[in-house]
Amino acid sequence: MDNINDYIKSLPKAELHLHIEGSFEPELMFKLAKRNGIQLEYTSVEELRKAYQFTKLQDFLNIYYAGTSVLIQELDFYDLTWDYLLKAKENNIVHTEIMFDPQAHTSRGVLFRTVIEGINRALIDGHEKLGISSKLIMSFLRHLSEEEAFKTLEESLPYHDMIAAVGLDSSEKGYPPELFERVFAKAREYGFLTVAHAGEEGPPENVWGALDLLHVSRIDHGNSSMLDNDLIDVLAALQVPLTVCPLSNLRLKVVEDLSNHPLKTMLEKKLRVTVNSDDPAYFGGYLNDNFVAIAEALSLTRSEIFQLVYNSFEASFLPEITLQNYLNLLNGYQTSD
Ligand code: ADE
Ligand code: ZN
């Protein structure tokens, strides 16, 4: 296979950092707005897409939360998730770990049950009809209080078997991990794994906090870790996975240009780095687009791409037997360059 883009497309892949609300394509948003009798602020898909110009994380979050306002019924959450799974299939994603933000919905009066049952039903269909395995990660919104996070954790307990881990997302600046130390401790007591966004817009201290206080299994983003050599050493020694999102970093101006992206250095430092799409409907591309863009910008080799995909499976929350099956499948795609 001579074209690296074809190689990327051909690889069976895992995705570990995907906000289901961030896969909400404008076309579906308008369809659901109509179905639910809700008026969007924009008059057309084109106008809405034009508004996707961000200078920082908060610009994006404002539009992202506004978009969720049309998600009302269980069927809406099903359709949202199913649309992503179809995209996942096109991208040759065989395993995906999806984050959802229950508080973006319960704060508008939508029941927790409505959200999770719609998402979960689509994930079951995704497995049966598309052959895609999945895990669900419930993220707390860090701009909301600890008390609200605790309330969400308690609400999730009847659905514990549908949720693999809890996470932490939304505005990083001003909301450090220590604010959620107790709620994460409780979540771990209940048997949930933990992940957290850290070092996206915030300093390396937030990555330390996620590791030492929240006891995370993975860091979402982790870009600013590269500013702290001691942290790099710890991440490498412990092989803590970083779920990096190139097009997100570009669109949110975490990096000025993809050619300045730290991913290649992360690989050289032997970090367990993975590539993900974050909020693909807003950032201009799904998983293959992220791989193609970063491979071109950093002149990645096939073996580096293979390593990145391999890392994603290894960093997943899959049980050992399923993991081995996927790694065996992937090993058929190993290259020598
Ligand atoms: N929620 C959705 N996408 C996010 C991101 N990239 N960072 C923080 N919170 C988010
Ligand atoms: Zn994210």
Tab-separated table of C-alpha atoms and ligand atoms in Angstrom:
chain	number	residue	atom	x	y	z
A	1	MET	CA	0.000	0.000	0.000
A	2	ASP	CA	1.835	3.141	-1.133
A	3	ASN	CA	-0.391	5.925	0.147
A	4	ILE	CA	-0.165	6.655	3.881
A	5	ASN	CA	-3.770	7.898	3.920
A	6	ASP	CA	-4.921	4.523	2.606
A	7	TYR	CA	-2.847	2.860	5.314
A	8	ILE	CA	-4.566	5.002	7.977
A	9	LYS	CA	-8.008	4.171	6.597
A	10	SER	CA	-7.239	0.463	6.399
A	11	LEU	CA	-6.243	0.111	10.071
A	12	PRO	CA	-8.871	-1.145	12.528
A	13	LYS	CA	-8.902	1.588	15.176
A	14	ALA	CA	-10.061	2.416	18.698
A	15	GLU	CA	-11.240	5.867	19.761
A	16	LEU	CA	-10.902	6.855	23.432
A	17	HIS	CA	-11.775	10.546	23.542
A	18	LEU	CA	-15.054	11.444	21.912
A	19	HIS	CA	-17.816	13.593	23.400
A	20	ILE	CA	-21.079	12.317	22.008
A	21	GLU	CA	-22.532	15.849	22.191
A	22	GLY	CA	-19.532	16.971	20.133
A	23	SER	CA	-20.491	14.615	17.320
A	24	PHE	CA	-23.789	16.489	16.862
A	25	GLU	CA	-23.777	17.425	13.163
A	26	PRO	CA	-25.706	20.592	12.200
A	27	GLU	CA	-27.991	18.615	9.850
A	28	LEU	CA	-29.188	16.399	12.704
A	29	MET	CA	-29.404	19.409	15.023
A	30	PHE	CA	-31.850	21.137	12.669
A	31	LYS	CA	-33.831	17.907	12.219
A	32	LEU	CA	-34.218	17.434	15.986
A	33	ALA	CA	-34.997	21.137	16.524
A	34	LYS	CA	-37.899	20.747	14.076
A	35	ARG	CA	-39.043	17.456	15.624
A	36	ASN	CA	-39.105	19.041	19.093
A	37	GLY	CA	-40.534	22.408	18.024
A	38	ILE	CA	-37.453	24.335	19.148
A	39	GLN	CA	-36.134	27.451	17.402
A	40	LEU	CA	-32.347	27.492	16.926
A	41	GLU	CA	-30.453	30.774	17.017
A	42	TYR	CA	-29.284	30.171	13.435
A	43	THR	CA	-31.454	29.970	10.342
A	44	SER	CA	-29.507	27.372	8.357
A	45	VAL	CA	-26.895	24.623	8.584
A	46	GLU	CA	-24.491	26.876	6.664
A	47	GLU	CA	-24.995	29.777	9.056
A	48	LEU	CA	-24.474	27.516	12.047
A	49	ARG	CA	-21.272	26.045	10.587
A	50	LYS	CA	-19.964	29.558	9.933
A	51	ALA	CA	-20.250	30.262	13.669
A	52	TYR	CA	-17.715	27.511	14.415
A	53	GLN	CA	-14.777	29.922	14.719
A	54	PHE	CA	-13.035	29.625	18.037
A	55	THR	CA	-10.129	31.434	19.643
A	56	LYS	CA	-10.196	29.372	22.851
A	57	LEU	CA	-11.949	26.472	24.583
A	58	GLN	CA	-14.687	28.649	26.127
A	59	ASP	CA	-15.824	29.986	22.703
A	60	PHE	CA	-16.439	26.418	21.648
A	61	LEU	CA	-18.094	25.336	24.897
A	62	ASN	CA	-20.665	28.148	24.634
A	63	ILE	CA	-21.787	26.921	21.193
A	64	TYR	CA	-21.540	23.257	22.213
A	65	TYR	CA	-23.876	23.689	25.211
A	66	ALA	CA	-26.295	25.786	23.107
A	67	GLY	CA	-26.442	22.922	20.597
A	68	THR	CA	-27.543	20.440	23.251
A	69	SER	CA	-30.768	22.417	23.832
A	70	VAL	CA	-32.594	20.434	21.117
A	71	LEU	CA	-31.846	17.045	22.701
A	72	ILE	CA	-35.036	16.261	24.604
A	73	GLN	CA	-36.336	12.721	24.093
A	74	GLU	CA	-34.678	9.330	24.414
A	75	LEU	CA	-34.893	8.991	20.621
A	76	ASP	CA	-32.823	12.178	20.222
A	77	PHE	CA	-29.986	10.667	22.257
A	78	TYR	CA	-30.349	7.440	20.279
A	79	ASP	CA	-30.144	9.290	16.945
A	80	LEU	CA	-27.160	11.346	18.093
A	81	THR	CA	-25.254	8.235	19.144
A	82	TRP	CA	-26.287	6.193	16.108
A	83	ASP	CA	-25.079	8.937	13.740
A	84	TYR	CA	-21.674	8.864	15.438
A	85	LEU	CA	-21.530	5.067	15.237
A	86	LEU	CA	-22.151	5.218	11.481
A	87	LYS	CA	-19.259	7.671	11.208
A	88	ALA	CA	-17.164	5.376	13.400
A	89	LYS	CA	-17.883	2.501	11.006
A	90	GLU	CA	-16.810	4.635	8.015
A	91	ASN	CA	-13.579	5.382	9.892
A	92	ASN	CA	-12.924	1.700	10.565
A	93	ILE	CA	-13.294	2.212	14.322
A	94	VAL	CA	-13.942	-1.171	15.897
A	95	HIS	CA	-13.957	-0.012	19.523
A	96	THR	CA	-14.998	3.341	20.959
A	97	GLU	CA	-15.117	4.837	24.457
A	98	ILE	CA	-17.684	7.618	24.435
A	99	MET	CA	-18.021	10.466	26.923
A	100	PHE	CA	-21.347	12.059	27.716
A	101	ASP	CA	-22.175	15.145	29.798
A	102	PRO	CA	-25.356	14.318	31.767
A	103	GLN	CA	-25.358	17.701	33.511
A	104	ALA	CA	-25.675	19.495	30.153
A	105	HIS	CA	-29.083	17.817	29.948
A	106	THR	CA	-30.320	17.340	33.521
A	107	SER	CA	-29.708	21.076	34.103
A	108	ARG	CA	-32.351	21.688	31.373
A	109	GLY	CA	-34.866	19.324	32.968
A	110	VAL	CA	-34.083	16.239	30.850
A	111	LEU	CA	-34.018	13.101	33.006
A	112	PHE	CA	-30.758	11.194	33.479
A	113	ARG	CA	-32.645	8.063	32.459
A	114	THR	CA	-33.689	9.602	29.114
A	115	VAL	CA	-30.090	10.471	28.265
A	116	ILE	CA	-28.437	7.201	29.199
A	117	GLU	CA	-31.123	4.898	27.882
A	118	GLY	CA	-31.043	6.561	24.450
A	119	ILE	CA	-27.259	6.410	24.257
A	120	ASN	CA	-27.085	2.872	25.591
A	121	ARG	CA	-29.705	1.513	23.180
A	122	ALA	CA	-27.701	2.905	20.242
A	123	LEU	CA	-24.498	1.357	21.623
A	124	ILE	CA	-26.191	-2.041	21.833
A	125	ASP	CA	-27.365	-1.671	18.215
A	126	GLY	CA	-23.865	-0.511	17.266
A	127	HIS	CA	-22.471	-3.757	18.603
A	128	GLU	CA	-25.145	-5.964	17.056
A	129	LYS	CA	-25.498	-4.288	13.660
A	130	LEU	CA	-22.110	-2.638	13.068
A	131	GLY	CA	-19.812	-4.867	15.121
A	132	ILE	CA	-18.468	-1.914	17.130
A	133	SER	CA	-17.697	-2.537	20.805
A	134	SER	CA	-17.962	0.377	23.212
A	135	LYS	CA	-17.653	1.757	26.733
A	136	LEU	CA	-19.359	4.778	28.212
A	137	ILE	CA	-17.664	7.482	30.296
A	138	MET	CA	-19.785	9.856	32.364
A	139	SER	CA	-18.095	13.263	32.554
A	140	PHE	CA	-18.676	15.840	35.266
A	141	LEU	CA	-18.757	19.473	34.156
A	142	ARG	CA	-15.960	21.181	36.078
A	143	HIS	CA	-17.576	24.657	35.905
A	144	LEU	CA	-20.408	23.279	38.057
A	145	SER	CA	-20.143	22.599	41.783
A	146	GLU	CA	-18.834	19.566	43.640
A	147	GLU	CA	-22.323	19.164	45.091
A	148	GLU	CA	-23.831	18.896	41.615
A	149	ALA	CA	-21.196	16.355	40.625
A	150	PHE	CA	-22.079	14.273	43.699
A	151	LYS	CA	-25.768	14.472	42.774
A	152	THR	CA	-24.979	13.265	39.244
A	153	LEU	CA	-22.867	10.413	40.605
A	154	GLU	CA	-25.756	9.251	42.791
A	155	GLU	CA	-28.196	9.533	39.869
A	156	SER	CA	-25.952	7.306	37.786
A	157	LEU	CA	-25.891	4.411	40.260
A	158	PRO	CA	-28.955	2.550	38.891
A	159	TYR	CA	-27.099	2.547	35.524
A	160	HIS	CA	-23.694	1.570	36.911
A	161	ASP	CA	-23.436	-1.455	34.636
A	162	MET	CA	-23.703	0.829	31.570
A	163	ILE	CA	-20.860	3.137	32.681
A	164	ALA	CA	-17.184	2.150	32.762
A	165	ALA	CA	-15.639	5.343	34.077
A	166	VAL	CA	-16.227	8.892	35.208
A	167	GLY	CA	-14.450	11.838	33.620
A	168	LEU	CA	-13.965	15.576	34.018
A	169	ASP	CA	-14.451	18.100	31.220
A	170	SER	CA	-15.548	21.665	30.348
A	171	SER	CA	-13.610	24.853	31.283
A	172	GLU	CA	-10.162	23.896	32.573
A	173	LYS	CA	-8.951	27.378	33.533
A	174	GLY	CA	-10.089	28.234	37.054
A	175	TYR	CA	-11.420	24.735	37.760
A	176	PRO	CA	-8.462	22.561	38.815
A	177	PRO	CA	-8.735	18.844	39.579
A	178	GLU	CA	-8.550	19.313	43.370
A	179	LEU	CA	-12.135	20.640	43.327
A	180	PHE	CA	-13.260	17.111	42.421
A	181	GLU	CA	-10.974	15.012	44.601
A	182	ARG	CA	-13.779	13.852	46.917
A	183	VAL	CA	-16.302	13.061	44.213
A	184	PHE	CA	-13.687	11.068	42.280
A	185	ALA	CA	-12.774	9.185	45.469
A	186	LYS	CA	-16.446	8.289	45.909
A	187	ALA	CA	-16.722	7.225	42.262
A	188	ARG	CA	-13.705	4.935	42.679
A	189	GLU	CA	-15.272	3.524	45.848
A	190	TYR	CA	-18.329	2.678	43.733
A	191	GLY	CA	-16.060	0.839	41.295
A	192	PHE	CA	-15.809	3.338	38.457
A	193	LEU	CA	-12.533	3.903	36.616
A	194	THR	CA	-11.513	7.549	36.232
A	195	VAL	CA	-10.201	9.824	33.480
A	196	ALA	CA	-9.898	13.623	33.345
A	197	HIS	CA	-9.225	16.401	30.872
A	198	ALA	CA	-5.985	18.039	31.962
A	199	GLY	CA	-3.240	20.083	30.340
A	200	GLU	CA	-5.414	21.150	27.408
A	201	GLU	CA	-5.529	24.872	28.237
A	202	GLY	CA	-4.320	24.426	31.795
A	203	PRO	CA	-0.801	24.005	33.226
A	204	PRO	CA	1.103	20.760	33.936
A	205	GLU	CA	-0.013	21.107	37.592
A	206	ASN	CA	-3.460	19.982	36.437
A	207	VAL	CA	-1.963	16.802	34.992
A	208	TRP	CA	-0.171	16.162	38.290
A	209	GLY	CA	-3.482	16.788	40.084
A	210	ALA	CA	-5.363	14.387	37.830
A	211	LEU	CA	-2.759	11.692	38.531
A	212	ASP	CA	-2.157	12.242	42.249
A	213	LEU	CA	-5.593	13.403	43.442
A	214	LEU	CA	-8.053	11.892	40.972
A	215	HIS	CA	-6.048	8.690	40.347
A	216	VAL	CA	-6.943	8.652	36.673
A	217	SER	CA	-6.262	5.744	34.313
A	218	ARG	CA	-5.811	8.164	31.397
A	219	ILE	CA	-5.250	11.867	30.814
A	220	ASP	CA	-7.484	13.500	28.210
A	221	HIS	CA	-5.255	15.804	26.094
A	222	GLY	CA	-2.231	16.325	28.372
A	223	ASN	CA	-0.463	18.708	25.961
A	224	SER	CA	1.077	20.940	28.631
A	225	SER	CA	2.805	17.920	30.214
A	226	MET	CA	5.555	18.598	27.714
A	227	LEU	CA	6.528	21.707	29.717
A	228	ASP	CA	7.546	19.618	32.740
A	229	ASN	CA	10.391	17.107	32.393
A	230	ASP	CA	9.629	15.378	35.705
A	231	LEU	CA	6.062	14.879	34.566
A	232	ILE	CA	7.213	13.483	31.212
A	233	ASP	CA	9.383	10.983	33.113
A	234	VAL	CA	6.456	9.891	35.304
A	235	LEU	CA	4.044	9.584	32.362
A	236	ALA	CA	6.625	7.498	30.483
A	237	ALA	CA	7.536	5.313	33.469
A	238	LEU	CA	3.920	4.577	34.352
A	239	GLN	CA	2.812	4.465	30.705
A	240	VAL	CA	-0.154	6.715	31.475
A	241	PRO	CA	-2.163	7.048	28.271
A	242	LEU	CA	-2.725	10.517	26.802
A	243	THR	CA	-5.775	10.886	24.572
A	244	VAL	CA	-4.550	13.592	22.229
A	245	CYS	CA	-6.886	15.358	19.758
A	246	PRO	CA	-4.960	17.131	16.957
A	247	LEU	CA	-7.768	18.914	15.076
A	248	SER	CA	-9.359	19.992	18.357
A	249	ASN	CA	-6.028	21.465	19.472
A	250	LEU	CA	-5.757	23.307	16.187
A	251	ARG	CA	-9.313	24.686	16.167
A	252	LEU	CA	-9.169	25.730	19.848
A	253	LYS	CA	-5.752	27.320	19.344
A	254	VAL	CA	-4.024	25.039	21.823
A	255	VAL	CA	-1.442	24.840	19.040
A	256	GLU	CA	-0.899	27.578	16.469
A	257	ASP	CA	-0.252	25.138	13.688
A	258	LEU	CA	-0.258	21.318	13.512
A	259	SER	CA	3.429	21.436	12.629
A	260	ASN	CA	4.003	22.679	16.234
A	261	HIS	CA	1.956	19.858	17.728
A	262	PRO	CA	3.797	17.924	20.491
A	263	LEU	CA	2.585	14.480	19.348
A	264	LYS	CA	5.841	13.467	17.642
A	265	THR	CA	7.888	14.521	20.684
A	266	MET	CA	5.479	12.571	22.886
A	267	LEU	CA	6.147	9.474	20.788
A	268	GLU	CA	9.895	10.068	20.925
A	269	LYS	CA	9.657	10.347	24.738
A	270	LYS	CA	7.919	6.935	24.693
A	271	LEU	CA	4.647	8.253	26.094
A	272	ARG	CA	1.547	6.123	25.541
A	273	VAL	CA	-0.061	8.663	23.249
A	274	THR	CA	-3.226	8.078	21.224
A	275	VAL	CA	-5.090	10.036	18.516
A	276	ASN	CA	-8.767	10.966	18.901
A	277	SER	CA	-11.370	13.327	17.467
A	278	ASP	CA	-12.828	14.977	20.644
A	279	ASP	CA	-15.762	16.903	19.068
A	280	PRO	CA	-15.598	16.005	15.382
A	281	ALA	CA	-18.760	17.838	14.292
A	282	TYR	CA	-17.211	21.099	15.490
A	283	PHE	CA	-13.533	20.638	14.665
A	284	GLY	CA	-13.693	19.595	11.031
A	285	GLY	CA	-12.966	15.905	11.098
A	286	TYR	CA	-13.486	12.411	12.452
A	287	LEU	CA	-10.742	10.018	13.476
A	288	ASN	CA	-9.205	9.318	10.060
A	289	ASP	CA	-9.094	13.067	9.331
A	290	ASN	CA	-7.187	13.587	12.593
A	291	PHE	CA	-4.660	10.901	11.670
A	292	VAL	CA	-4.260	12.178	8.102
A	293	ALA	CA	-3.788	15.806	9.228
A	294	ILE	CA	-1.257	15.048	11.950
A	295	ALA	CA	0.610	12.463	9.844
A	296	GLU	CA	1.080	15.046	7.129
A	297	ALA	CA	1.993	17.922	9.457
A	298	LEU	CA	4.580	15.891	11.395
A	299	SER	CA	5.673	13.530	8.587
A	300	LEU	CA	4.733	10.486	10.652
A	301	THR	CA	5.884	7.108	9.394
A	302	ARG	CA	3.662	4.068	9.019
A	303	SER	CA	5.231	2.492	12.086
A	304	GLU	CA	4.496	5.607	14.138
A	305	ILE	CA	0.880	5.486	12.989
A	306	PHE	CA	0.743	1.797	13.808
A	307	GLN	CA	2.152	2.559	17.278
A	308	LEU	CA	-0.503	5.235	17.880
A	309	VAL	CA	-3.302	2.842	16.950
A	310	TYR	CA	-1.738	0.045	18.995
A	311	ASN	CA	-1.548	2.412	21.985
A	312	SER	CA	-5.284	3.160	21.730
A	313	PHE	CA	-6.221	-0.478	22.112
A	314	GLU	CA	-3.740	-0.952	24.947
A	315	ALA	CA	-5.057	2.162	26.705
A	316	SER	CA	-8.687	1.095	26.337
A	317	PHE	CA	-10.885	-0.288	29.097
A	318	LEU	CA	-11.416	-3.523	27.162
A	319	PRO	CA	-11.199	-6.810	29.054
A	320	GLU	CA	-8.015	-8.797	28.403
A	321	ILE	CA	-9.505	-11.401	26.030
A	322	THR	CA	-11.218	-8.864	23.755
A	323	LEU	CA	-8.114	-6.702	23.831
A	324	GLN	CA	-5.945	-9.612	22.697
A	325	ASN	CA	-8.345	-10.350	19.836
A	326	TYR	CA	-8.123	-6.763	18.632
A	327	LEU	CA	-4.319	-6.692	18.984
A	328	ASN	CA	-4.075	-9.918	16.966
A	329	LEU	CA	-6.223	-8.360	14.268
A	330	LEU	CA	-4.117	-5.191	14.306
A	331	ASN	CA	-0.826	-7.085	14.151
A	332	GLY	CA	-1.736	-8.133	10.609
A	333	TYR	CA	-1.212	-4.495	9.604
A	334	GLN	CA	2.297	-4.051	11.032
A	335	THR	CA	4.825	-2.435	8.682
A	336	SER	CA	8.591	-2.202	8.694
A	337	ASP	CA	9.199	1.501	7.932
B	1	ADE	N1	-16.151	19.203	26.357
B	1	ADE	C1	-16.248	18.830	25.078
B	1	ADE	N2	-15.063	18.961	24.464
B	1	ADE	C2	-14.189	19.426	25.399
B	1	ADE	C3	-12.815	19.765	25.387
B	1	ADE	N3	-12.063	19.657	24.296
B	1	ADE	N4	-12.268	20.223	26.527
B	1	ADE	C4	-13.003	20.347	27.625
B	1	ADE	N5	-14.291	20.046	27.686
B	1	ADE	C5	-14.894	19.589	26.578
B	2	ZN	ZN	-12.535	16.378	25.232
